N, CA, C and O atoms as a DFTB+ gen file, in Angstrom:
504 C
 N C O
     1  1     -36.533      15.920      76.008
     2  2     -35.147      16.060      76.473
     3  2     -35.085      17.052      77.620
     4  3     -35.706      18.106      77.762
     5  1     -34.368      16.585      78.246
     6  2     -33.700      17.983      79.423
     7  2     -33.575      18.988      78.845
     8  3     -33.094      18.864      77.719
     9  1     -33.852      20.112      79.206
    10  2     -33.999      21.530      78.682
    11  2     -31.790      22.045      78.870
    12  3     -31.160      23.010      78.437
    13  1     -31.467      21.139      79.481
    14  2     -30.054      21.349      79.715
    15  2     -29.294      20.628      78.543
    16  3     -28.150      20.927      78.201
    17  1     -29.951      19.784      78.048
    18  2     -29.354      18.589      77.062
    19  2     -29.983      18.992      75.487
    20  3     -30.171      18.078      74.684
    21  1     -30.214      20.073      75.206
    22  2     -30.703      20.544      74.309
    23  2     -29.431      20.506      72.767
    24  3     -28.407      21.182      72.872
    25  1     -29.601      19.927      71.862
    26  2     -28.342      20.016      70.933
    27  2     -28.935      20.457      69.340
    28  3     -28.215      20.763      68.389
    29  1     -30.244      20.403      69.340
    30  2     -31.030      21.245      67.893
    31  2     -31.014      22.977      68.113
    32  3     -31.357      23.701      69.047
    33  1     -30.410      23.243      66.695
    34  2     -30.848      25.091      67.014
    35  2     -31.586      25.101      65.471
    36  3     -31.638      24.175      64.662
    37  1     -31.985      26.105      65.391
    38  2     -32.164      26.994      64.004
    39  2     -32.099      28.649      63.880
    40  3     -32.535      29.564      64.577
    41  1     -31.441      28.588      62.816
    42  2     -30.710      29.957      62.316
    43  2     -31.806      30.778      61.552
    44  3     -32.386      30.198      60.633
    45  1     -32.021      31.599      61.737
    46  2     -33.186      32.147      61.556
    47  2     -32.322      33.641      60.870
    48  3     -31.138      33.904      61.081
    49  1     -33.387      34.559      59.933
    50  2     -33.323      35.642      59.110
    51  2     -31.787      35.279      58.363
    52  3     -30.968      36.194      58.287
    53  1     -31.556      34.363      58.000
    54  2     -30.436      34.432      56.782
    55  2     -31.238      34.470      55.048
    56  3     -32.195      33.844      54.592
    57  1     -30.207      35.629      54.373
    58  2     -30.755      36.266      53.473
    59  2     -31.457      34.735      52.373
    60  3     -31.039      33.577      52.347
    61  1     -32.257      35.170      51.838
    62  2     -33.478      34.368      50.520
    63  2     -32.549      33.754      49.721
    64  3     -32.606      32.589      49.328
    65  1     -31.474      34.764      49.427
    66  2     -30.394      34.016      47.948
    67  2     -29.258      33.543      48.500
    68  3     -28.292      33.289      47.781
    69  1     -29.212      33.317      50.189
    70  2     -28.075      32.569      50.553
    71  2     -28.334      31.271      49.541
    72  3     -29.342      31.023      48.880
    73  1     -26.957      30.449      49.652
    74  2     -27.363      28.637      48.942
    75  2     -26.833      28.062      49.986
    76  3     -26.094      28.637      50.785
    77  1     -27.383      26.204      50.074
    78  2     -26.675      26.091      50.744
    79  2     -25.344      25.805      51.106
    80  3     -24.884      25.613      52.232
    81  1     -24.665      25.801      49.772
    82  2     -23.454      25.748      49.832
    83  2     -22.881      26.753      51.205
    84  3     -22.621      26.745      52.408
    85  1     -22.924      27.557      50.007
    86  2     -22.553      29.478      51.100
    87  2     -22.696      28.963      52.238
    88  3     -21.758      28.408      52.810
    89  1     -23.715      29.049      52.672
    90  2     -23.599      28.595      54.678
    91  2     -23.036      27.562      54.785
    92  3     -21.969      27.865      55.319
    93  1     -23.055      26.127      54.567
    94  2     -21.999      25.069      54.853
    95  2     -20.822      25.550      55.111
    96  3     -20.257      25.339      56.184
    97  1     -20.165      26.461      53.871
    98  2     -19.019      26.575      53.698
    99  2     -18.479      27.465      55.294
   100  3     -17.669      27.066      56.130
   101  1     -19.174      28.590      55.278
   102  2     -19.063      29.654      56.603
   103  2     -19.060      28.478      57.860
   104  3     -17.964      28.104      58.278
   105  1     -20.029      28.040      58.311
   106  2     -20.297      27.188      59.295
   107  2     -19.288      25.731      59.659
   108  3     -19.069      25.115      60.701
   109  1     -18.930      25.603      58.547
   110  2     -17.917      23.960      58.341
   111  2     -16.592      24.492      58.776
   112  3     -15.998      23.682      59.489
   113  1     -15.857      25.761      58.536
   114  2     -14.701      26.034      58.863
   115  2     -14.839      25.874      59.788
   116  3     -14.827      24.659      59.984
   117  1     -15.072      26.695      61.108
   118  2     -14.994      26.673      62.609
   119  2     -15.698      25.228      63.180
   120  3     -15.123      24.474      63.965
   121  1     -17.040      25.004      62.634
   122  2     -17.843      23.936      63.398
   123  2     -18.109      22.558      62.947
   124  3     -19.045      21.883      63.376
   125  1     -17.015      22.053      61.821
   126  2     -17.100      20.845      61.142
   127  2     -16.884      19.712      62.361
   128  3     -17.876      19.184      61.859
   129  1     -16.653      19.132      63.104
   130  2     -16.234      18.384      63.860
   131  2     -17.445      18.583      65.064
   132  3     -17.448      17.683      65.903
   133  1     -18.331      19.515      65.216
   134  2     -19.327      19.679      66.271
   135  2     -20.809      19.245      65.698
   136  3     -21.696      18.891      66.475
   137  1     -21.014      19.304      64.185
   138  2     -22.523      19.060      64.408
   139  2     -22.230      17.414      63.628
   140  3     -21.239      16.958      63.058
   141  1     -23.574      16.842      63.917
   142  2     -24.049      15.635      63.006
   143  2     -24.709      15.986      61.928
   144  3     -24.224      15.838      60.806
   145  1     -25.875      16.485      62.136
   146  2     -27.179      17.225      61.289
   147  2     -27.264      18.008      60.477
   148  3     -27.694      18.970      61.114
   149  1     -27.151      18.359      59.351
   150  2     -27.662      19.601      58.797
   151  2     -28.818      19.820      57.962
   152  3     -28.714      18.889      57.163
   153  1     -29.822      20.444      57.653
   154  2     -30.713      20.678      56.912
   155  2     -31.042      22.134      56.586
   156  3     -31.333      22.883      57.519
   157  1     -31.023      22.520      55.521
   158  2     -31.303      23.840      55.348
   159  2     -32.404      24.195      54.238
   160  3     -32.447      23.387      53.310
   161  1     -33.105      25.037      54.191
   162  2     -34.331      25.809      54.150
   163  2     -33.965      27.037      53.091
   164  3     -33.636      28.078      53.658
   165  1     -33.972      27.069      51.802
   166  2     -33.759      28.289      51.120
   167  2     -35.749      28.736      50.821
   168  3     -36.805      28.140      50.609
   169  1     -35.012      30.758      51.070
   170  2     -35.884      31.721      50.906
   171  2     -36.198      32.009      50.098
   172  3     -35.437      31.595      49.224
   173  1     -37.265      32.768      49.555
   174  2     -38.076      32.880      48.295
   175  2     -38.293      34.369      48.171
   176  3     -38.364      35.105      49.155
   177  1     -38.366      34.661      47.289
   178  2     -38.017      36.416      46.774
   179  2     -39.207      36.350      45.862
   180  3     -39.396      35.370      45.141
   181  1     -40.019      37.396      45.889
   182  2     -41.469      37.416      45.158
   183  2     -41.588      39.173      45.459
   184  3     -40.854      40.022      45.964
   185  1     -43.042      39.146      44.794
   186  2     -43.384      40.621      44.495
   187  2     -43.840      40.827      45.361
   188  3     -43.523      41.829      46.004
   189  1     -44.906      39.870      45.824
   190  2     -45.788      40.044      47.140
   191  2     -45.076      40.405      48.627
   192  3     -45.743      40.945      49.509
   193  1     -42.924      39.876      48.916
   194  2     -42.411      39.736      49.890
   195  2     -41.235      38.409      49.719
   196  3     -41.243      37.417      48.991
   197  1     -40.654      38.703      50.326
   198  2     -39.473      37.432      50.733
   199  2     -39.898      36.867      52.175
   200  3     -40.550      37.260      53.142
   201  1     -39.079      35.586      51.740
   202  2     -39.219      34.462      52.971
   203  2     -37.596      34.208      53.238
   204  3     -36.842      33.739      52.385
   205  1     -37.136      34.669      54.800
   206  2     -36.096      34.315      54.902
   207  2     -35.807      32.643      54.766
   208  3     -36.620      31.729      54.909
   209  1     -34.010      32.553      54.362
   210  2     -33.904      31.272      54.505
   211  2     -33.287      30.515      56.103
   212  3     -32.560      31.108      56.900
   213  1     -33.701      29.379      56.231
   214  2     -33.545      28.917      57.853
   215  2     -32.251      27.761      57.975
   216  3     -31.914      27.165      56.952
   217  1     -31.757      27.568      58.900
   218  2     -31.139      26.169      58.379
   219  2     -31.255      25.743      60.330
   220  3     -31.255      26.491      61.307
   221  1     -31.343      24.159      60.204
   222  2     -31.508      23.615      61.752
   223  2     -30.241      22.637      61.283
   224  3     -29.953      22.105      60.211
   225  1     -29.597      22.658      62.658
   226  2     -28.330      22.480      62.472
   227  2     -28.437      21.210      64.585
   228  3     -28.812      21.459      65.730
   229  1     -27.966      20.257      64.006
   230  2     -28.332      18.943      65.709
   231  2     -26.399      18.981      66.206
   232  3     -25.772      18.082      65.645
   233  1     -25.808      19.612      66.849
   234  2     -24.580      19.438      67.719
   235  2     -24.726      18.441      68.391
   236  3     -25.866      18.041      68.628
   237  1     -23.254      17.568      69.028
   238  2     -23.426      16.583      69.023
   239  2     -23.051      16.663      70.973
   240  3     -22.900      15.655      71.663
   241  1     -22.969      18.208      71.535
   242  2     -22.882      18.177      72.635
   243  2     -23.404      19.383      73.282
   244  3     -22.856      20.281      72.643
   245  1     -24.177      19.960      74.218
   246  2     -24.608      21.274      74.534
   247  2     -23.900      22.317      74.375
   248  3     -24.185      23.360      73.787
   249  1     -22.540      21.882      75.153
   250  2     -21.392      22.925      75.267
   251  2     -21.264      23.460      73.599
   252  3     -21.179      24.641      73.263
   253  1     -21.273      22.237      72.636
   254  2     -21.124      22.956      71.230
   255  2     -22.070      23.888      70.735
   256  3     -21.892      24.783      69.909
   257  1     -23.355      23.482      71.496
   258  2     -24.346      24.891      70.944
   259  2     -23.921      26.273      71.163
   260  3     -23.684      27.153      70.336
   261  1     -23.859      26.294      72.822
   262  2     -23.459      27.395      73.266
   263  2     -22.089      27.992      72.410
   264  3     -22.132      29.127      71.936
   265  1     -21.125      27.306      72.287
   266  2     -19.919      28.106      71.221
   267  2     -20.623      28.516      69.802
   268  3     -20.489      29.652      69.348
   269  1     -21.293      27.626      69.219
   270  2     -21.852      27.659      67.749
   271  2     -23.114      29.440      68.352
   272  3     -23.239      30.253      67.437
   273  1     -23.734      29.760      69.498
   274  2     -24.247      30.563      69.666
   275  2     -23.206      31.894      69.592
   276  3     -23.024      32.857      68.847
   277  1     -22.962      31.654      70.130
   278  2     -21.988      33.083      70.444
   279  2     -20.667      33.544      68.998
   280  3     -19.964      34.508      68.696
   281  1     -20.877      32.548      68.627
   282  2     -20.071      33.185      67.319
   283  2     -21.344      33.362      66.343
   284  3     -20.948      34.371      65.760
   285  1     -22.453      33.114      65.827
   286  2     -23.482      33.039      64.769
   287  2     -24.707      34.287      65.429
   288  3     -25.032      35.318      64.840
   289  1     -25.144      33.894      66.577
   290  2     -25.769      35.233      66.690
   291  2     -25.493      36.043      66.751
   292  3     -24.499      36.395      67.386
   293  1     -26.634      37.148      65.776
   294  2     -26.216      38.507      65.476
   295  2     -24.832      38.385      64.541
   296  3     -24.172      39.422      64.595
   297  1     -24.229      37.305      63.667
   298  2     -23.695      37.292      62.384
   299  2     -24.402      38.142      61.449
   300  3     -25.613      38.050      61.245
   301  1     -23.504      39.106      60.791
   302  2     -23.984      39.829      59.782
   303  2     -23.746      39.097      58.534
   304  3     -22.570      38.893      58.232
   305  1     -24.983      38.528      57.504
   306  2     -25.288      37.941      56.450
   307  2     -25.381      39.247      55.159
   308  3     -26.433      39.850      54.949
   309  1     -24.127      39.516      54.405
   310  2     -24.667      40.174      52.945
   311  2     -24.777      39.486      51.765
   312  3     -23.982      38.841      51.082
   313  1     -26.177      39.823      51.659
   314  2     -26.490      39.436      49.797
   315  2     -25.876      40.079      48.877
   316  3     -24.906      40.774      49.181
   317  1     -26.369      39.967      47.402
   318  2     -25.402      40.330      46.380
   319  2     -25.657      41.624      45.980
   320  3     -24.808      42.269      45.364
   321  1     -26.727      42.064      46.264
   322  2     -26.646      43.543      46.827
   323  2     -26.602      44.634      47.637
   324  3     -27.111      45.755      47.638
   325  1     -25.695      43.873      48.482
   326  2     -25.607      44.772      49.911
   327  2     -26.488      44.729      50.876
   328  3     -26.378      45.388      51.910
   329  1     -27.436      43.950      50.618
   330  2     -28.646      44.174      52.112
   331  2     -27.666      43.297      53.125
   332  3     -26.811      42.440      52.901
   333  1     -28.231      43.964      54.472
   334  2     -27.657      43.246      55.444
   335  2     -28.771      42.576      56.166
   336  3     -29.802      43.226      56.339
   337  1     -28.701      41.488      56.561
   338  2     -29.186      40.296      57.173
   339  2     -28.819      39.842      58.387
   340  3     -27.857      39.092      58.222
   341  1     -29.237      39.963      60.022
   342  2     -28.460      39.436      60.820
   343  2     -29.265      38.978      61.667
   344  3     -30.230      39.430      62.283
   345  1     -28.262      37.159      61.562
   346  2     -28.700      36.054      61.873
   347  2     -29.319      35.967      63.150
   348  3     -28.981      36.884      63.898
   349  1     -30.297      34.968      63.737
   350  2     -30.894      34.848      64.987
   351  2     -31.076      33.586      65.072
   352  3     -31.834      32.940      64.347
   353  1     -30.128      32.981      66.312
   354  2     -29.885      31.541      66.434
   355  2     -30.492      31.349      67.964
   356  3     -30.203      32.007      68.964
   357  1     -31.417      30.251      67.841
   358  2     -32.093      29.707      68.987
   359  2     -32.406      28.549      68.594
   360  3     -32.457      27.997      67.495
   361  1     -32.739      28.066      70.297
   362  2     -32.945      26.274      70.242
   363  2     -34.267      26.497      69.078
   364  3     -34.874      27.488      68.669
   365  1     -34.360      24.690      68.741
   366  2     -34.918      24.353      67.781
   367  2     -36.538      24.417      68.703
   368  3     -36.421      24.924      69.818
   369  1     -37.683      24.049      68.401
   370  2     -38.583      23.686      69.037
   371  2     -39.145      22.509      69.272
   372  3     -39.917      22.055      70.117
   373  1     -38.553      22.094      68.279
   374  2     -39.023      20.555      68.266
   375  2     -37.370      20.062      68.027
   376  3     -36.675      20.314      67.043
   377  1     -37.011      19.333      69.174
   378  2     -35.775      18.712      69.841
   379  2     -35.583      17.463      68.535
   380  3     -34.562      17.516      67.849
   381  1     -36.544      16.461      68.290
   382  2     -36.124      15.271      67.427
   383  2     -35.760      15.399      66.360
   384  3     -36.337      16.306      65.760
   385  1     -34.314      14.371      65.295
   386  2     -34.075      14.780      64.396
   387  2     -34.262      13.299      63.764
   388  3     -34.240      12.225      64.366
   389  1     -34.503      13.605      62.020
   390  2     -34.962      12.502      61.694
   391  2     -34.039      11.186      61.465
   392  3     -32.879      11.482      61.179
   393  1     -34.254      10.088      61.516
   394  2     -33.224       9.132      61.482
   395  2     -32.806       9.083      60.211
   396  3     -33.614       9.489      59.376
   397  1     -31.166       8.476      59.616
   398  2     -30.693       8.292      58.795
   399  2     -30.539       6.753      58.487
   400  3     -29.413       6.260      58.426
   401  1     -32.034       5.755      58.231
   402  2     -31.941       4.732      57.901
   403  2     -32.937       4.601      56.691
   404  3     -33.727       5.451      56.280
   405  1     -32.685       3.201      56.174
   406  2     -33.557       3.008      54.662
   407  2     -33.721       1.614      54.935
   408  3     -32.783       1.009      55.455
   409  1     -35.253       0.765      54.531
   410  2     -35.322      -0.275      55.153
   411  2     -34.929      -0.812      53.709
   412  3     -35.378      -0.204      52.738
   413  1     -33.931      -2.169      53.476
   414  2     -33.331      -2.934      53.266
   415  2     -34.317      -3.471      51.902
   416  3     -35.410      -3.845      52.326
   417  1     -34.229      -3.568      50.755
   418  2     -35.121      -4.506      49.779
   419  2     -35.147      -6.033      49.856
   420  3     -34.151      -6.672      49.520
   421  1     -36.387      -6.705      50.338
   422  2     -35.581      -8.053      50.195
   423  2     -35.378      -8.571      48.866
   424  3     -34.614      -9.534      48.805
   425  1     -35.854      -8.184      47.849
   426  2     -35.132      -8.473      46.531
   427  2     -34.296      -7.942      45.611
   428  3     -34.326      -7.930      44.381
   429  1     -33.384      -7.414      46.580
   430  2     -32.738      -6.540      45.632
   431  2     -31.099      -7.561      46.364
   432  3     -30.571      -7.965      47.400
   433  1     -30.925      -7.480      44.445
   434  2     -29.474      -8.284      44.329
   435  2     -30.118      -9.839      44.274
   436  3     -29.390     -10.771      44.619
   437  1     -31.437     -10.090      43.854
   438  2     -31.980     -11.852      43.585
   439  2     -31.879     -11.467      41.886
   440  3     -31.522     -12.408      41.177
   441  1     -32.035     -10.755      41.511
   442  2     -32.118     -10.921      39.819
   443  2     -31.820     -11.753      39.406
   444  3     -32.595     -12.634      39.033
   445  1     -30.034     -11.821      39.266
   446  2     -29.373     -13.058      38.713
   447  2     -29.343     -14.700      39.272
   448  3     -28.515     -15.603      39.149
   449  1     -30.685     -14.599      39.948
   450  2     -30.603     -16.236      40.807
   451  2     -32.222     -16.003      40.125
   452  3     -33.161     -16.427      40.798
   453  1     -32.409     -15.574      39.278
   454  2     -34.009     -15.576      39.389
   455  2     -34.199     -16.396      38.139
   456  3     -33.671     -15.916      37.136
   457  1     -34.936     -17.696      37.973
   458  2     -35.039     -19.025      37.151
   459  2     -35.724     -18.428      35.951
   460  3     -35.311     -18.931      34.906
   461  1     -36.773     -17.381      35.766
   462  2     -37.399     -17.142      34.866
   463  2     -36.559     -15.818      34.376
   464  3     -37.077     -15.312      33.380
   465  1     -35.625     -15.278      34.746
   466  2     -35.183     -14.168      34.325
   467  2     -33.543     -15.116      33.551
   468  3     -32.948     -14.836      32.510
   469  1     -33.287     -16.069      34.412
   470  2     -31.856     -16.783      33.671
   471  2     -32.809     -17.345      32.372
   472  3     -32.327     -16.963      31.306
   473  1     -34.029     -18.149      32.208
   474  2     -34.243     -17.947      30.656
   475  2     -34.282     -17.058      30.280
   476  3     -33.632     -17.126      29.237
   477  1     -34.658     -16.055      30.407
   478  2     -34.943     -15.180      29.336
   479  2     -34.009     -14.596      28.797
   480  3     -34.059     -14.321      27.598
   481  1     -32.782     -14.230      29.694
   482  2     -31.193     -14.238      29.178
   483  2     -30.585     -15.202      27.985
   484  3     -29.832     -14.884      27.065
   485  1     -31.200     -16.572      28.328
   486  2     -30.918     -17.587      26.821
   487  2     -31.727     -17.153      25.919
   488  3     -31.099     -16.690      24.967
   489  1     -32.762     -17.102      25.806
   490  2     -33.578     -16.635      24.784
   491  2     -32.983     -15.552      23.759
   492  3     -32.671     -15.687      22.576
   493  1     -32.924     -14.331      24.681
   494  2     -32.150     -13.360      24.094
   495  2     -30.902     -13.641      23.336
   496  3     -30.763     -13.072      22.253
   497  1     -29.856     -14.552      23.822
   498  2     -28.980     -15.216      23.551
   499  2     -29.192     -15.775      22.113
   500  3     -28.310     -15.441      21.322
   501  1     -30.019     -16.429      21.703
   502  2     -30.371     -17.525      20.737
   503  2     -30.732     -16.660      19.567
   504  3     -31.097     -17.173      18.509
């Protein structure tokens, strides 16, 4: 893509025990009508360290990134114990997002036309 036509970001250092509810909810007020995409990434809390959680988010026009930027970066994220978390939103790196298709069964919905399955319905019957 044109480096001008860019419409993938990801949100980077949002806290481990965000869900994704929680961010939908923050993000959907102001920007429901701007993205297509959402996918989000929850963080993991261990002894060894935490893994922030990420979310990549596809707008459906540049200009919407740039607004979705300037209100989200540097957003202050608090967990349920007060740590503060603040967000870092940049383009995605990899621009493609995955398609939303499912290829078609060709036997699905033949059951009831199916000659050895209508006996076995009489059978049962009898």
């Amino acid at each position: 893509k044109d480096p001008a036509a860019r419409t993938k970001v990801v949100v980077r250092h949002l806290p481990p025990s965000l869900s994704e509810a929680t961010f939908l909810e923050q993000i959907h007020s102001r920007f429901a009508a701007m993205y297509e995409w959402v996918i989000f990434h929850p963080g993991k809390i261990s002894h060894k360290g935490h893994v922030y959680s990420r979310a990549y988010i596809d707008f459906k026009w540049p200009e919407d990134v740039m607004d979705f930027y300037e209100a989200f970066d540097g957003h202050v994220f608090l967990n349920e114990k007060g740590t503060q978390y603040r967000a870092s939103v940049e383009y995605a790196p990899y621009q493609r997002v995955p398609r939303l298709w499912r290829k078609k069964d060709m036997w699905e919905g033949t059951m009831l036309t199916d000659s050895e399955y209508l006996e076995f319905l009489e059978q049962l019957a009898k």
